[in-house]
Amino acid sequence: MSYVTHLESAIDGTHLPHGELQTLHEGRPLWVRYDLEAVAAAMTKESVAKRDPTMWRYQELLPVDDDTKIASLGEGMTPLLRCERLGAALGLNDLWVKDESQLPTGSFKSRGLAMAVSRANELGVKSVAIPTAGNAGGAMAAYAARVGLDAYVFMPADTPIVNQYEAAYYGAEAFLVDGLITDCGAIVRDGTPHMGWFDVSTLKEPYRIEGKKTMGLELAEQSDWSLPDVILYPTGGGTGLIGMWKAFAELAEIGWLADERRPRMVSCQSDGCAPISTAWSKGERFAEPFPDAATAASGLRVPAAVGDFMILDAVNESGGQARDCPEAFLLAWARRASALEGIAFAPETGACIGVLEMLVEEKAIDPDERVVIFNTGAAQKYVEVIGAEPLSTLPDPVDWAAFSASTT
Amino acid sequence: MSYVTHLESAIDGTHLPHGELQTLHEGRPLWVRYDLEAVAAAMTKESVAKRDPTMWRYQELLPVDDDTKIASLGEGMTPLLRCERLGAALGLNDLWVKDESQLPTGSFKSRGLAMAVSRANELGVKSVAIPTAGNAGGAMAAYAARVGLDAYVFMPADTPIVNQYEAAYYGAEAFLVDGLITDCGAIVRDGTPHMGWFDVSTLKEPYRIEGKKTMGLELAEQSDWSLPDVILYPTGGGTGLIGMWKAFAELAEIGWLADERRPRMVSCQSDGCAPISTAWSKGERFAEPFPDAATAASGLRVPAAVGDFMILDAVNESGGQARDCPEAFLLAWARRASALEGIAFAPETGACIGVLEMLVEEKAIDPDERVVIFNTGAAQKYVEVIGAEPLSTLPDPVDWAAFSASTT
């Protein structure tokens, strides 16, 4: 049995029971709350260290009651990689990347959807549905397949092709929609009474946050329970940033953090879709829908986030910022950083690097501070982006003098 | 300092020094040999268990002298996943998949190339080159970038597009060639004296085997040092199968295996490119080049393998087989298995599942035997394969009665 006590409305604090399926309350998300005193008594750092290197090693801080219902593909304990070359390019001496591209399905979406599908499975759901404009559809399809649930995925017609095909390859019923992700969300909502789906849209059920929370738990363990100074995180729906901030609070509550320091959380967007950074710059707690959203970073193309206030609260409590990066810069940074470090940076992560460059120039970050960027997906899944520059064909025979002159 | 004592020609046993760059001897590969008595004295299972979950945890059995020269992206300790649904479809009760798609760059090539690039870096190489028809080029480019080496990648023009673009995205000089991978290999050979490259082609340097060996070390540790009954492995160049068989021999030598049992090693190919299975069926130790090689499993499109005798020796010593699967079956199995388990099976792995189906039908495998399949890459990297069935666009508005009838 888990240590969950109840669910709590993020907008008005109402308590709701966790033993049944829940979605939004008053149109806003729910927090999962635990008996942290009991968790602190049951869980030790030493016991966690001996467990398998997956996100499930933090089981006392996770909401699943019955292990046999877990949908797992071995996700978690992604590497935290020191990046000296990229750091030098940015004027930073202690830069790290947590590389979420090495998760199942090649993106960080696996964490949230492993948890959401596990809990849905545990609560008797037979069929799950999701709107997606990027990596979430494939992740949901994979975990649904893993435990034998039916899966339905709805995507805008301009969703990256790898995301389109992977969902169907994992056996989901996958469809294109003439419209935006919001139109796909409306289809899921409309179809639910007809089809008996459970809707696992971002933050519409309470458990994707708990999956994403494990990014913060892992980062803390990998940092010997002493958190970095700054975290940069690309923000679409914002579940990861919200989840990490919750993780740090829970770790503090159970007494596991080595010191009082909390990272400044920096929410990063593209100037092609910047609702959160726009709201933050105006000092507002709720974001206006961003008009004509357009960015090659498909995961950032979320014009309206139901958890906007949860993101902005976390950013502000942490002393952080919500910023956006010019679209051209984010693409250039993702490519340049991949060549500097050998990490397959997704375009979304390019936004973090672009924002980081701005913050260093503004002296909002000190060169010796420990800075962690989350690489949320594998560049290989963005064929449209990485294929922007086609390769040339070698002449036959090769003129090696000319070849040498052209490449070195 | 490593425990390597020397390199040894696989074809005639000649000893060669390991402190300098080595390629082939008499046109054939080299083994890396260790002082296994010293390894046994230095290394304990308990100390390994406490190390980071990467392939470098087996450092005493690896050839790098200077840790600071290692090119690492956190590779290794990929999950070993129980597959009950796929097992049931095949009539097997104890089927597992080791999921190498979760490595950096999304394929098993990362292990070998992390090791080859690390050793090249340690031995003073500044520039590496590779011919590739699949995932190896991107992996080499990534690890070269990680330690600041120049990288050159040569690919047939019909290489999968993600593989083409990823190499350039990681900063390599990447070119298409009108021809096969053998033509690309000739270009690397011809260009080397002009360009000062080190050639990291499959088995042309001794260390890619040592990287791939870690698949066997991890499998043994994850199996509590008691090996499975059967291993199915897709075979292009064969480094992985050779490396795992070497790993098991070294583990036996240092006394770490729980029993005498060794897996029957099954080398799996497509009938569109089946040089090893053809040689095995004729009882030969060397393979003829396979004419008109054609398979969507790009990693299997290797018509001539310089390590053919090493593959066939391992297969035969183990009491295993080398088999091929009809091309249509391998594609169908990769897709079906992905939908059954939520694992992104590469087409190469489809060949293993097709061969496994044949072996079960032939009663060459007992239903209760423990069987392990290696999934060597992420299906997401094979857009041409997973995109074979384009998605349909939903009508607006949706007729839910018709939708329900068409999908359930």
Tab-separated table of N, CA and C in Angstrom, chain A residues 53 72-75 77 79 81-83 85 102-105 142 145-148 152 154-155 161-162 164-166 168-171 173-178 187 190-191 194-195 197 334-335 338-346 379-381 383 386-387 389-394 398 400 403-404 407-408, chain B residues 53 72-75 77 79 81-83 85 102-105 142 145-148 152 154-155 161-162 164-166 168-171 173-178 187 190-191 194-195 197 334-335 338-345 379-381 383 386-387 389-394 398 400 403-404 407-408:
chain	number	residue	atom	x	y	z
A	53	PRO	N	17.988	0.706	-10.536
A	53	PRO	CA	18.135	2.094	-10.990
A	53	PRO	C	16.974	2.531	-11.882
A	72	SER	N	5.782	-0.699	-16.477
A	72	SER	CA	7.180	-0.264	-16.455
A	72	SER	C	7.952	-0.789	-17.649
A	73	LEU	N	8.765	0.063	-18.214
A	73	LEU	CA	9.733	-0.320	-19.247
A	73	LEU	C	11.156	-0.046	-18.768
A	74	GLY	N	11.328	-0.007	-17.436
A	74	GLY	CA	12.673	0.212	-16.880
A	74	GLY	C	13.097	1.668	-16.830
A	75	GLU	N	12.119	2.594	-16.791
A	75	GLU	CA	12.386	4.023	-16.894
A	75	GLU	C	13.028	4.586	-15.638
A	77	MET	N	16.481	6.893	-13.524
A	77	MET	CA	17.908	7.036	-13.224
A	77	MET	C	18.682	7.406	-14.493
A	79	PRO	N	21.166	9.588	-16.777
A	79	PRO	CA	22.452	10.145	-16.339
A	79	PRO	C	22.431	11.666	-16.161
A	81	LEU	N	25.018	14.478	-16.612
A	81	LEU	CA	26.281	14.554	-17.346
A	81	LEU	C	26.923	15.934	-17.197
A	82	ARG	N	28.167	15.963	-16.776
A	82	ARG	CA	28.916	17.221	-16.723
A	82	ARG	C	29.193	17.695	-18.146
A	83	CYS	N	29.010	18.966	-18.409
A	83	CYS	CA	29.174	19.496	-19.771
A	83	CYS	C	30.149	20.660	-19.765
A	85	ARG	N	32.364	21.588	-22.204
A	85	ARG	CA	32.454	22.359	-23.462
A	85	ARG	C	31.297	23.326	-23.594
A	102	GLN	N	17.275	9.369	-22.769
A	102	GLN	CA	17.592	7.943	-22.644
A	102	GLN	C	16.473	7.141	-21.973
A	103	LEU	N	15.333	7.746	-21.790
A	103	LEU	CA	14.189	7.012	-21.242
A	103	LEU	C	13.508	6.193	-22.338
A	104	PRO	N	12.683	5.204	-21.962
A	104	PRO	CA	11.861	4.501	-22.949
A	104	PRO	C	11.056	5.516	-23.760
A	105	THR	N	10.907	5.261	-25.026
A	105	THR	CA	10.228	6.134	-26.006
A	105	THR	C	11.028	7.406	-26.278
A	142	ALA	N	2.874	3.332	-25.424
A	142	ALA	CA	3.816	2.305	-24.978
A	142	ALA	C	3.398	1.715	-23.627
A	145	ALA	N	0.239	-0.350	-23.855
A	145	ALA	CA	0.549	-1.663	-24.423
A	145	ALA	C	1.178	-2.573	-23.372
A	146	ARG	N	2.043	-1.996	-22.573
A	146	ARG	CA	2.791	-2.792	-21.591
A	146	ARG	C	1.872	-3.513	-20.615
A	147	VAL	N	0.698	-2.911	-20.311
A	147	VAL	CA	-0.240	-3.558	-19.385
A	147	VAL	C	-1.559	-3.932	-20.067
A	148	GLY	N	-1.571	-3.887	-21.403
A	148	GLY	CA	-2.729	-4.412	-22.124
A	148	GLY	C	-3.955	-3.532	-22.131
A	152	TYR	N	-5.893	5.388	-27.308
A	152	TYR	CA	-6.373	6.265	-28.388
A	152	TYR	C	-5.596	7.574	-28.330
A	154	PHE	N	-4.750	11.353	-30.307
A	154	PHE	CA	-5.226	12.358	-31.264
A	154	PHE	C	-4.195	13.481	-31.393
A	155	MET	N	-3.776	13.724	-32.645
A	155	MET	CA	-2.668	14.653	-32.891
A	155	MET	C	-3.012	15.659	-33.983
A	161	ILE	N	6.620	13.642	-37.592
A	161	ILE	CA	6.183	12.356	-38.133
A	161	ILE	C	6.569	11.169	-37.247
A	162	VAL	N	7.694	11.255	-36.584
A	162	VAL	CA	8.059	10.133	-35.706
A	162	VAL	C	7.019	9.967	-34.600
A	164	GLN	N	3.880	10.748	-34.813
A	164	GLN	CA	2.674	10.176	-35.420
A	164	GLN	C	2.786	8.651	-35.496
A	165	TYR	N	3.904	8.220	-36.062
A	165	TYR	CA	4.018	6.798	-36.356
A	165	TYR	C	4.251	5.951	-35.111
A	166	GLU	N	5.008	6.465	-34.132
A	166	GLU	CA	5.338	5.628	-32.980
A	166	GLU	C	4.076	5.210	-32.221
A	168	ALA	N	1.082	4.596	-33.346
A	168	ALA	CA	0.452	3.469	-34.044
A	168	ALA	C	1.305	2.206	-33.943
A	169	TYR	N	2.635	2.379	-33.974
A	169	TYR	CA	3.544	1.230	-33.900
A	169	TYR	C	3.418	0.516	-32.551
A	170	TYR	N	3.144	1.287	-31.511
A	170	TYR	CA	2.898	0.695	-30.188
A	170	TYR	C	1.476	0.142	-30.076
A	171	GLY	N	0.739	0.165	-31.182
A	171	GLY	CA	-0.575	-0.475	-31.181
A	171	GLY	C	-1.744	0.419	-30.844
A	173	GLU	N	-4.736	3.192	-31.378
A	173	GLU	CA	-5.555	3.781	-32.434
A	173	GLU	C	-5.159	5.251	-32.497
A	174	ALA	N	-4.495	5.644	-33.557
A	174	ALA	CA	-3.915	6.998	-33.625
A	174	ALA	C	-4.479	7.740	-34.822
A	175	PHE	N	-4.877	8.997	-34.591
A	175	PHE	CA	-5.554	9.789	-35.633
A	175	PHE	C	-4.985	11.195	-35.714
A	176	LEU	N	-4.975	11.721	-36.922
A	176	LEU	CA	-4.651	13.126	-37.134
A	176	LEU	C	-5.933	13.948	-37.077
A	177	VAL	N	-5.773	15.201	-36.665
A	177	VAL	CA	-6.903	16.112	-36.522
A	177	VAL	C	-6.530	17.425	-37.220
A	178	ASP	N	-7.431	17.947	-38.012
A	178	ASP	CA	-7.197	19.267	-38.603
A	178	ASP	C	-7.442	20.312	-37.527
A	187	ILE	N	-11.752	16.739	-28.706
A	187	ILE	CA	-12.201	15.442	-29.235
A	187	ILE	C	-12.175	14.375	-28.143
A	190	ASP	N	-15.075	15.081	-25.871
A	190	ASP	CA	-16.357	14.725	-26.497
A	190	ASP	C	-16.531	13.211	-26.607
A	191	GLY	N	-15.444	12.507	-26.909
A	191	GLY	CA	-15.553	11.076	-27.159
A	191	GLY	C	-15.656	10.235	-25.904
A	194	HIS	N	-18.862	8.461	-25.042
A	194	HIS	CA	-19.192	7.442	-26.031
A	194	HIS	C	-18.285	6.222	-25.933
A	195	MET	N	-17.018	6.477	-25.617
A	195	MET	CA	-16.016	5.428	-25.741
A	195	MET	C	-15.584	4.835	-24.400
A	197	TRP	N	-13.428	6.148	-22.319
A	197	TRP	CA	-11.998	6.380	-22.106
A	197	TRP	C	-11.723	6.970	-20.727
A	334	ALA	N	20.373	24.145	-29.967
A	334	ALA	CA	20.215	22.693	-29.839
A	334	ALA	C	21.252	21.986	-30.703
A	335	ARG	N	21.422	22.467	-31.921
A	335	ARG	CA	22.394	21.846	-32.829
A	335	ARG	C	23.825	22.046	-32.335
A	338	SER	N	24.607	19.955	-29.259
A	338	SER	CA	24.735	18.527	-29.564
A	338	SER	C	26.119	18.222	-30.111
A	339	ALA	N	26.635	19.121	-30.950
A	339	ALA	CA	27.970	18.927	-31.521
A	339	ALA	C	29.067	19.158	-30.484
A	340	LEU	N	28.785	19.993	-29.473
A	340	LEU	CA	29.782	20.240	-28.424
A	340	LEU	C	29.866	19.088	-27.438
A	341	GLU	N	28.741	18.418	-27.170
A	341	GLU	CA	28.708	17.465	-26.063
A	341	GLU	C	28.365	16.034	-26.466
A	342	GLY	N	27.870	15.824	-27.688
A	342	GLY	CA	27.462	14.471	-28.073
A	342	GLY	C	26.148	14.033	-27.451
A	343	ILE	N	25.428	14.974	-26.873
A	343	ILE	CA	24.095	14.701	-26.326
A	343	ILE	C	23.080	15.105	-27.406
A	344	ALA	N	22.044	14.284	-27.595
A	344	ALA	CA	21.054	14.551	-28.647
A	344	ALA	C	20.021	15.562	-28.150
A	345	PHE	N	20.394	16.829	-28.139
A	345	PHE	CA	19.511	17.849	-27.566
A	345	PHE	C	18.276	18.067	-28.431
A	346	ALA	N	17.107	17.957	-27.811
A	346	ALA	CA	15.848	18.268	-28.472
A	346	ALA	C	15.735	19.786	-28.641
A	379	ALA	N	16.880	14.182	-29.929
A	379	ALA	CA	16.819	14.930	-31.194
A	379	ALA	C	16.413	14.028	-32.351
A	380	GLN	N	16.764	12.747	-32.276
A	380	GLN	CA	16.446	11.810	-33.355
A	380	GLN	C	14.953	11.742	-33.649
A	381	LYS	N	14.118	12.105	-32.679
A	381	LYS	CA	12.672	12.045	-32.903
A	381	LYS	C	12.155	13.259	-33.680
A	383	VAL	N	12.834	14.583	-36.867
A	383	VAL	CA	13.460	14.499	-38.193
A	383	VAL	C	13.349	15.825	-38.925
A	386	ILE	N	16.235	18.052	-37.354
A	386	ILE	CA	17.637	17.650	-37.576
A	386	ILE	C	17.921	17.488	-39.061
A	387	GLY	N	16.876	17.317	-39.884
A	387	GLY	CA	17.064	17.165	-41.328
A	387	GLY	C	17.030	18.483	-42.074
A	389	GLU	N	19.362	20.381	-42.792
A	389	GLU	CA	20.514	20.539	-43.692
A	389	GLU	C	20.857	19.176	-44.303
A	390	PRO	N	20.349	18.884	-45.504
A	390	PRO	CA	20.611	17.568	-46.105
A	390	PRO	C	22.109	17.345	-46.332
A	391	LEU	N	22.504	16.077	-46.310
A	391	LEU	CA	23.909	15.742	-46.526
A	391	LEU	C	24.254	15.828	-48.011
A	392	SER	N	25.530	16.070	-48.273
A	392	SER	CA	25.960	16.047	-49.672
A	392	SER	C	26.517	14.668	-50.024
A	393	THR	N	26.459	14.372	-51.326
A	393	THR	CA	26.946	13.085	-51.813
A	393	THR	C	28.383	13.256	-52.302
A	394	LEU	N	29.239	12.312	-51.896
A	394	LEU	CA	30.648	12.363	-52.283
A	394	LEU	C	30.802	12.097	-53.777
A	398	VAL	N	36.945	10.178	-55.098
A	398	VAL	CA	37.120	11.319	-54.201
A	398	VAL	C	38.447	12.011	-54.500
A	400	TRP	N	41.012	13.772	-52.736
A	400	TRP	CA	41.284	13.930	-51.304
A	400	TRP	C	41.858	15.289	-50.935
A	403	PHE	N	38.830	17.386	-50.781
A	403	PHE	CA	38.040	16.972	-49.626
A	403	PHE	C	38.638	17.544	-48.347
A	404	SER	N	39.956	17.386	-48.237
A	404	SER	CA	40.643	17.873	-47.047
A	404	SER	C	40.475	19.385	-46.905
A	407	THR	N	36.892	20.307	-45.636
A	407	THR	CA	36.375	19.859	-44.338
A	407	THR	C	37.244	20.263	-43.154
A	408	THR	N	38.455	20.731	-43.397
A	408	THR	CA	39.309	21.012	-42.235
A	408	THR	C	39.751	22.467	-42.190
B	53	PRO	N	25.160	2.892	-12.293
B	53	PRO	CA	24.553	1.938	-13.226
B	53	PRO	C	24.910	2.247	-14.681
B	72	SER	N	31.962	9.270	-22.292
B	72	SER	CA	30.772	8.648	-21.722
B	72	SER	C	29.566	9.574	-21.789
B	73	LEU	N	28.450	9.003	-22.125
B	73	LEU	CA	27.156	9.685	-22.065
B	73	LEU	C	26.224	8.960	-21.095
B	74	GLY	N	26.826	8.200	-20.162
B	74	GLY	CA	26.021	7.504	-19.153
B	74	GLY	C	25.443	6.180	-19.624
B	75	GLU	N	26.090	5.559	-20.603
B	75	GLU	CA	25.571	4.364	-21.263
B	75	GLU	C	25.654	3.131	-20.365
B	77	MET	N	23.655	-0.498	-18.264
B	77	MET	CA	22.648	-1.010	-17.337
B	77	MET	C	21.241	-0.809	-17.919
B	79	PRO	N	17.553	-1.917	-19.126
B	79	PRO	CA	16.655	-2.830	-18.413
B	79	PRO	C	16.509	-4.191	-19.083
B	81	LEU	N	13.680	-6.780	-19.362
B	81	LEU	CA	12.227	-6.699	-19.166
B	81	LEU	C	11.554	-8.042	-19.418
B	82	ARG	N	10.779	-8.496	-18.466
B	82	ARG	CA	9.987	-9.710	-18.644
B	82	ARG	C	8.880	-9.430	-19.653
B	83	CYS	N	8.654	-10.346	-20.579
B	83	CYS	CA	7.669	-10.124	-21.648
B	83	CYS	C	6.671	-11.274	-21.696
B	85	ARG	N	3.345	-11.175	-22.505
B	85	ARG	CA	2.444	-11.202	-23.666
B	85	ARG	C	3.140	-11.753	-24.896
B	102	GLN	N	17.375	2.012	-25.097
B	102	GLN	CA	17.440	3.085	-24.100
B	102	GLN	C	18.857	3.617	-23.877
B	103	LEU	N	19.782	3.210	-24.713
B	103	LEU	CA	21.146	3.741	-24.625
B	103	LEU	C	21.223	5.117	-25.297
B	104	PRO	N	22.274	5.890	-25.009
B	104	PRO	CA	22.498	7.135	-25.747
B	104	PRO	C	22.516	6.849	-27.248
B	105	THR	N	21.978	7.752	-28.033
B	105	THR	CA	21.824	7.636	-29.489
B	105	THR	C	20.785	6.573	-29.869
B	142	ALA	N	28.588	10.966	-31.806
B	142	ALA	CA	28.250	11.438	-30.461
B	142	ALA	C	29.450	11.316	-29.513
B	145	ALA	N	32.238	13.716	-30.386
B	145	ALA	CA	31.899	15.063	-29.905
B	145	ALA	C	32.131	15.176	-28.401
B	146	ARG	N	31.799	14.133	-27.684
B	146	ARG	CA	31.875	14.171	-26.222
B	146	ARG	C	33.296	14.442	-25.727
B	147	VAL	N	34.314	13.988	-26.497
B	147	VAL	CA	35.705	14.224	-26.089
B	147	VAL	C	36.445	15.112	-27.085
B	148	GLY	N	35.712	15.757	-27.989
B	148	GLY	CA	36.333	16.771	-28.838
B	148	GLY	C	37.162	16.233	-29.993
B	152	TYR	N	34.273	11.731	-39.009
B	152	TYR	CA	33.899	11.634	-40.422
B	152	TYR	C	33.072	10.370	-40.619
B	154	PHE	N	30.622	8.059	-43.367
B	154	PHE	CA	30.295	7.786	-44.769
B	154	PHE	C	29.200	6.735	-44.848
B	155	MET	N	28.123	7.079	-45.562
B	155	MET	CA	26.918	6.234	-45.573
B	155	MET	C	26.403	6.014	-46.985
B	161	ILE	N	16.952	7.887	-42.910
B	161	ILE	CA	17.220	9.330	-42.842
B	161	ILE	C	17.604	9.801	-41.441
B	162	VAL	N	17.054	9.174	-40.405
B	162	VAL	CA	17.449	9.622	-39.062
B	162	VAL	C	18.936	9.376	-38.847
B	164	GLN	N	21.222	9.367	-41.148
B	164	GLN	CA	21.957	10.370	-41.931
B	164	GLN	C	22.088	11.665	-41.140
B	165	TYR	N	20.951	12.135	-40.647
B	165	TYR	CA	20.940	13.461	-40.047
B	165	TYR	C	21.590	13.493	-38.674
B	166	GLU	N	21.426	12.422	-37.892
B	166	GLU	CA	21.947	12.479	-36.522
B	166	GLU	C	23.463	12.665	-36.520
B	168	ALA	N	25.366	14.281	-38.608
B	168	ALA	CA	25.678	15.695	-38.837
B	168	ALA	C	25.267	16.558	-37.646
B	169	TYR	N	24.149	16.187	-37.019
B	169	TYR	CA	23.650	16.954	-35.868
B	169	TYR	C	24.640	16.906	-34.706
B	170	TYR	N	25.317	15.765	-34.559
B	170	TYR	CA	26.365	15.639	-33.536
B	170	TYR	C	27.675	16.289	-33.988
B	171	GLY	N	27.647	16.967	-35.134
B	171	GLY	CA	28.818	17.735	-35.545
B	171	GLY	C	29.795	17.005	-36.449
B	173	GLU	N	31.435	15.455	-39.876
B	173	GLU	CA	31.402	15.651	-41.326
B	173	GLU	C	30.790	14.370	-41.886
B	174	ALA	N	29.587	14.475	-42.424
B	174	ALA	CA	28.845	13.275	-42.828
B	174	ALA	C	28.502	13.361	-44.310
B	175	PHE	N	28.737	12.257	-45.020
B	175	PHE	CA	28.558	12.244	-46.476
B	175	PHE	C	27.804	11.010	-46.919
B	176	LEU	N	27.038	11.184	-47.976
B	176	LEU	CA	26.411	10.050	-48.646
B	176	LEU	C	27.333	9.542	-49.752
B	177	VAL	N	27.215	8.252	-50.035
B	177	VAL	CA	28.054	7.598	-51.041
B	177	VAL	C	27.131	6.792	-51.958
B	178	ASP	N	27.338	6.919	-53.254
B	178	ASP	CA	26.575	6.080	-54.185
B	178	ASP	C	27.176	4.680	-54.149
B	187	ILE	N	36.240	3.922	-49.010
B	187	ILE	CA	36.529	5.359	-48.947
B	187	ILE	C	37.290	5.701	-47.668
B	190	ASP	N	40.825	4.439	-48.188
B	190	ASP	CA	41.571	5.286	-49.131
B	190	ASP	C	41.900	6.646	-48.532
B	191	GLY	N	40.976	7.191	-47.758
B	191	GLY	CA	41.165	8.547	-47.251
B	191	GLY	C	42.098	8.624	-46.058
B	194	HIS	N	45.489	10.242	-46.384
B	194	HIS	CA	45.372	11.669	-46.694
B	194	HIS	C	44.901	12.484	-45.492
B	195	MET	N	44.024	11.876	-44.704
B	195	MET	CA	43.322	12.657	-43.686
B	195	MET	C	43.817	12.394	-42.264
B	197	TRP	N	43.037	9.866	-40.375
B	197	TRP	CA	41.957	9.305	-39.571
B	197	TRP	C	42.400	8.045	-38.836
B	334	ALA	N	8.262	-7.268	-35.579
B	334	ALA	CA	8.721	-6.077	-34.853
B	334	ALA	C	7.516	-5.220	-34.465
B	335	ARG	N	6.598	-5.039	-35.402
B	335	ARG	CA	5.413	-4.217	-35.135
B	335	ARG	C	4.488	-4.890	-34.113
B	338	SER	N	5.974	-4.844	-30.612
B	338	SER	CA	5.939	-3.499	-30.004
B	338	SER	C	4.564	-3.212	-29.427
B	339	ALA	N	3.520	-3.626	-30.148
B	339	ALA	CA	2.152	-3.402	-29.672
B	339	ALA	C	1.806	-4.323	-28.507
B	340	LEU	N	2.458	-5.487	-28.435
B	340	LEU	CA	2.209	-6.408	-27.324
B	340	LEU	C	2.885	-5.957	-26.039
B	341	GLU	N	4.068	-5.336	-26.154
B	341	GLU	CA	4.876	-5.084	-24.959
B	341	GLU	C	5.181	-3.614	-24.682
B	342	GLY	N	4.924	-2.726	-25.650
B	342	GLY	CA	5.270	-1.325	-25.434
B	342	GLY	C	6.763	-1.055	-25.545
B	343	ILE	N	7.507	-2.013	-26.043
B	343	ILE	CA	8.942	-1.834	-26.300
B	343	ILE	C	9.089	-1.450	-27.770
B	344	ALA	N	9.972	-0.476	-28.060
B	344	ALA	CA	10.128	0.010	-29.439
B	344	ALA	C	11.066	-0.912	-30.211
B	345	PHE	N	10.546	-2.054	-30.641
B	345	PHE	CA	11.402	-3.049	-31.284
B	345	PHE	C	11.887	-2.572	-32.658
B	379	ALA	N	12.842	1.709	-32.432
B	379	ALA	CA	12.054	1.736	-33.666
B	379	ALA	C	11.884	3.166	-34.176
B	380	GLN	N	11.873	4.137	-33.265
B	380	GLN	CA	11.675	5.532	-33.675
B	380	GLN	C	12.728	5.997	-34.672
B	381	LYS	N	13.901	5.354	-34.692
B	381	LYS	CA	14.957	5.760	-35.630
B	381	LYS	C	14.720	5.229	-37.041
B	383	VAL	N	12.143	5.620	-39.398
B	383	VAL	CA	10.913	6.270	-39.873
B	383	VAL	C	10.362	5.551	-41.092
B	386	ILE	N	8.532	2.378	-39.600
B	386	ILE	CA	7.342	2.583	-38.751
B	386	ILE	C	6.304	3.431	-39.472
B	387	GLY	N	6.724	4.170	-40.506
B	387	GLY	CA	5.785	5.001	-41.256
B	387	GLY	C	5.163	4.289	-42.435
B	389	GLU	N	2.554	2.642	-42.566
B	389	GLU	CA	1.095	2.769	-42.584
B	389	GLU	C	0.697	4.165	-42.093
B	390	PRO	N	0.486	5.112	-43.010
B	390	PRO	CA	0.172	6.487	-42.584
B	390	PRO	C	-1.128	6.539	-41.778
B	391	LEU	N	-1.218	7.523	-40.896
B	391	LEU	CA	-2.413	7.670	-40.069
B	391	LEU	C	-3.549	8.296	-40.880
B	392	SER	N	-4.772	8.012	-40.474
B	392	SER	CA	-5.899	8.670	-41.131
B	392	SER	C	-6.306	9.908	-40.336
B	393	THR	N	-6.948	10.841	-41.057
B	393	THR	CA	-7.394	12.095	-40.444
B	393	THR	C	-8.857	11.955	-40.054
B	394	LEU	N	-9.155	12.379	-38.820
B	394	LEU	CA	-10.535	12.275	-38.321
B	394	LEU	C	-11.453	13.234	-39.063
B	398	VAL	N	-16.830	14.456	-35.500
B	398	VAL	CA	-16.669	13.005	-35.391
B	398	VAL	C	-18.044	12.353	-35.185
B	400	TRP	N	-19.416	9.522	-33.500
B	400	TRP	CA	-18.864	8.611	-32.484
B	400	TRP	C	-19.374	7.184	-32.633
B	403	PHE	N	-17.179	5.860	-35.305
B	403	PHE	CA	-15.820	5.754	-34.772
B	403	PHE	C	-15.696	4.516	-33.900
B	404	SER	N	-16.654	4.361	-33.008
B	404	SER	CA	-16.634	3.222	-32.093
B	404	SER	C	-16.680	1.915	-32.872
B	407	THR	N	-13.209	1.105	-34.531
B	407	THR	CA	-11.987	0.903	-33.748
B	407	THR	C	-12.114	-0.186	-32.697
B	408	THR	N	-13.308	-0.667	-32.423
B	408	THR	CA	-13.395	-1.635	-31.318
B	408	THR	C	-13.984	-2.962	-31.796
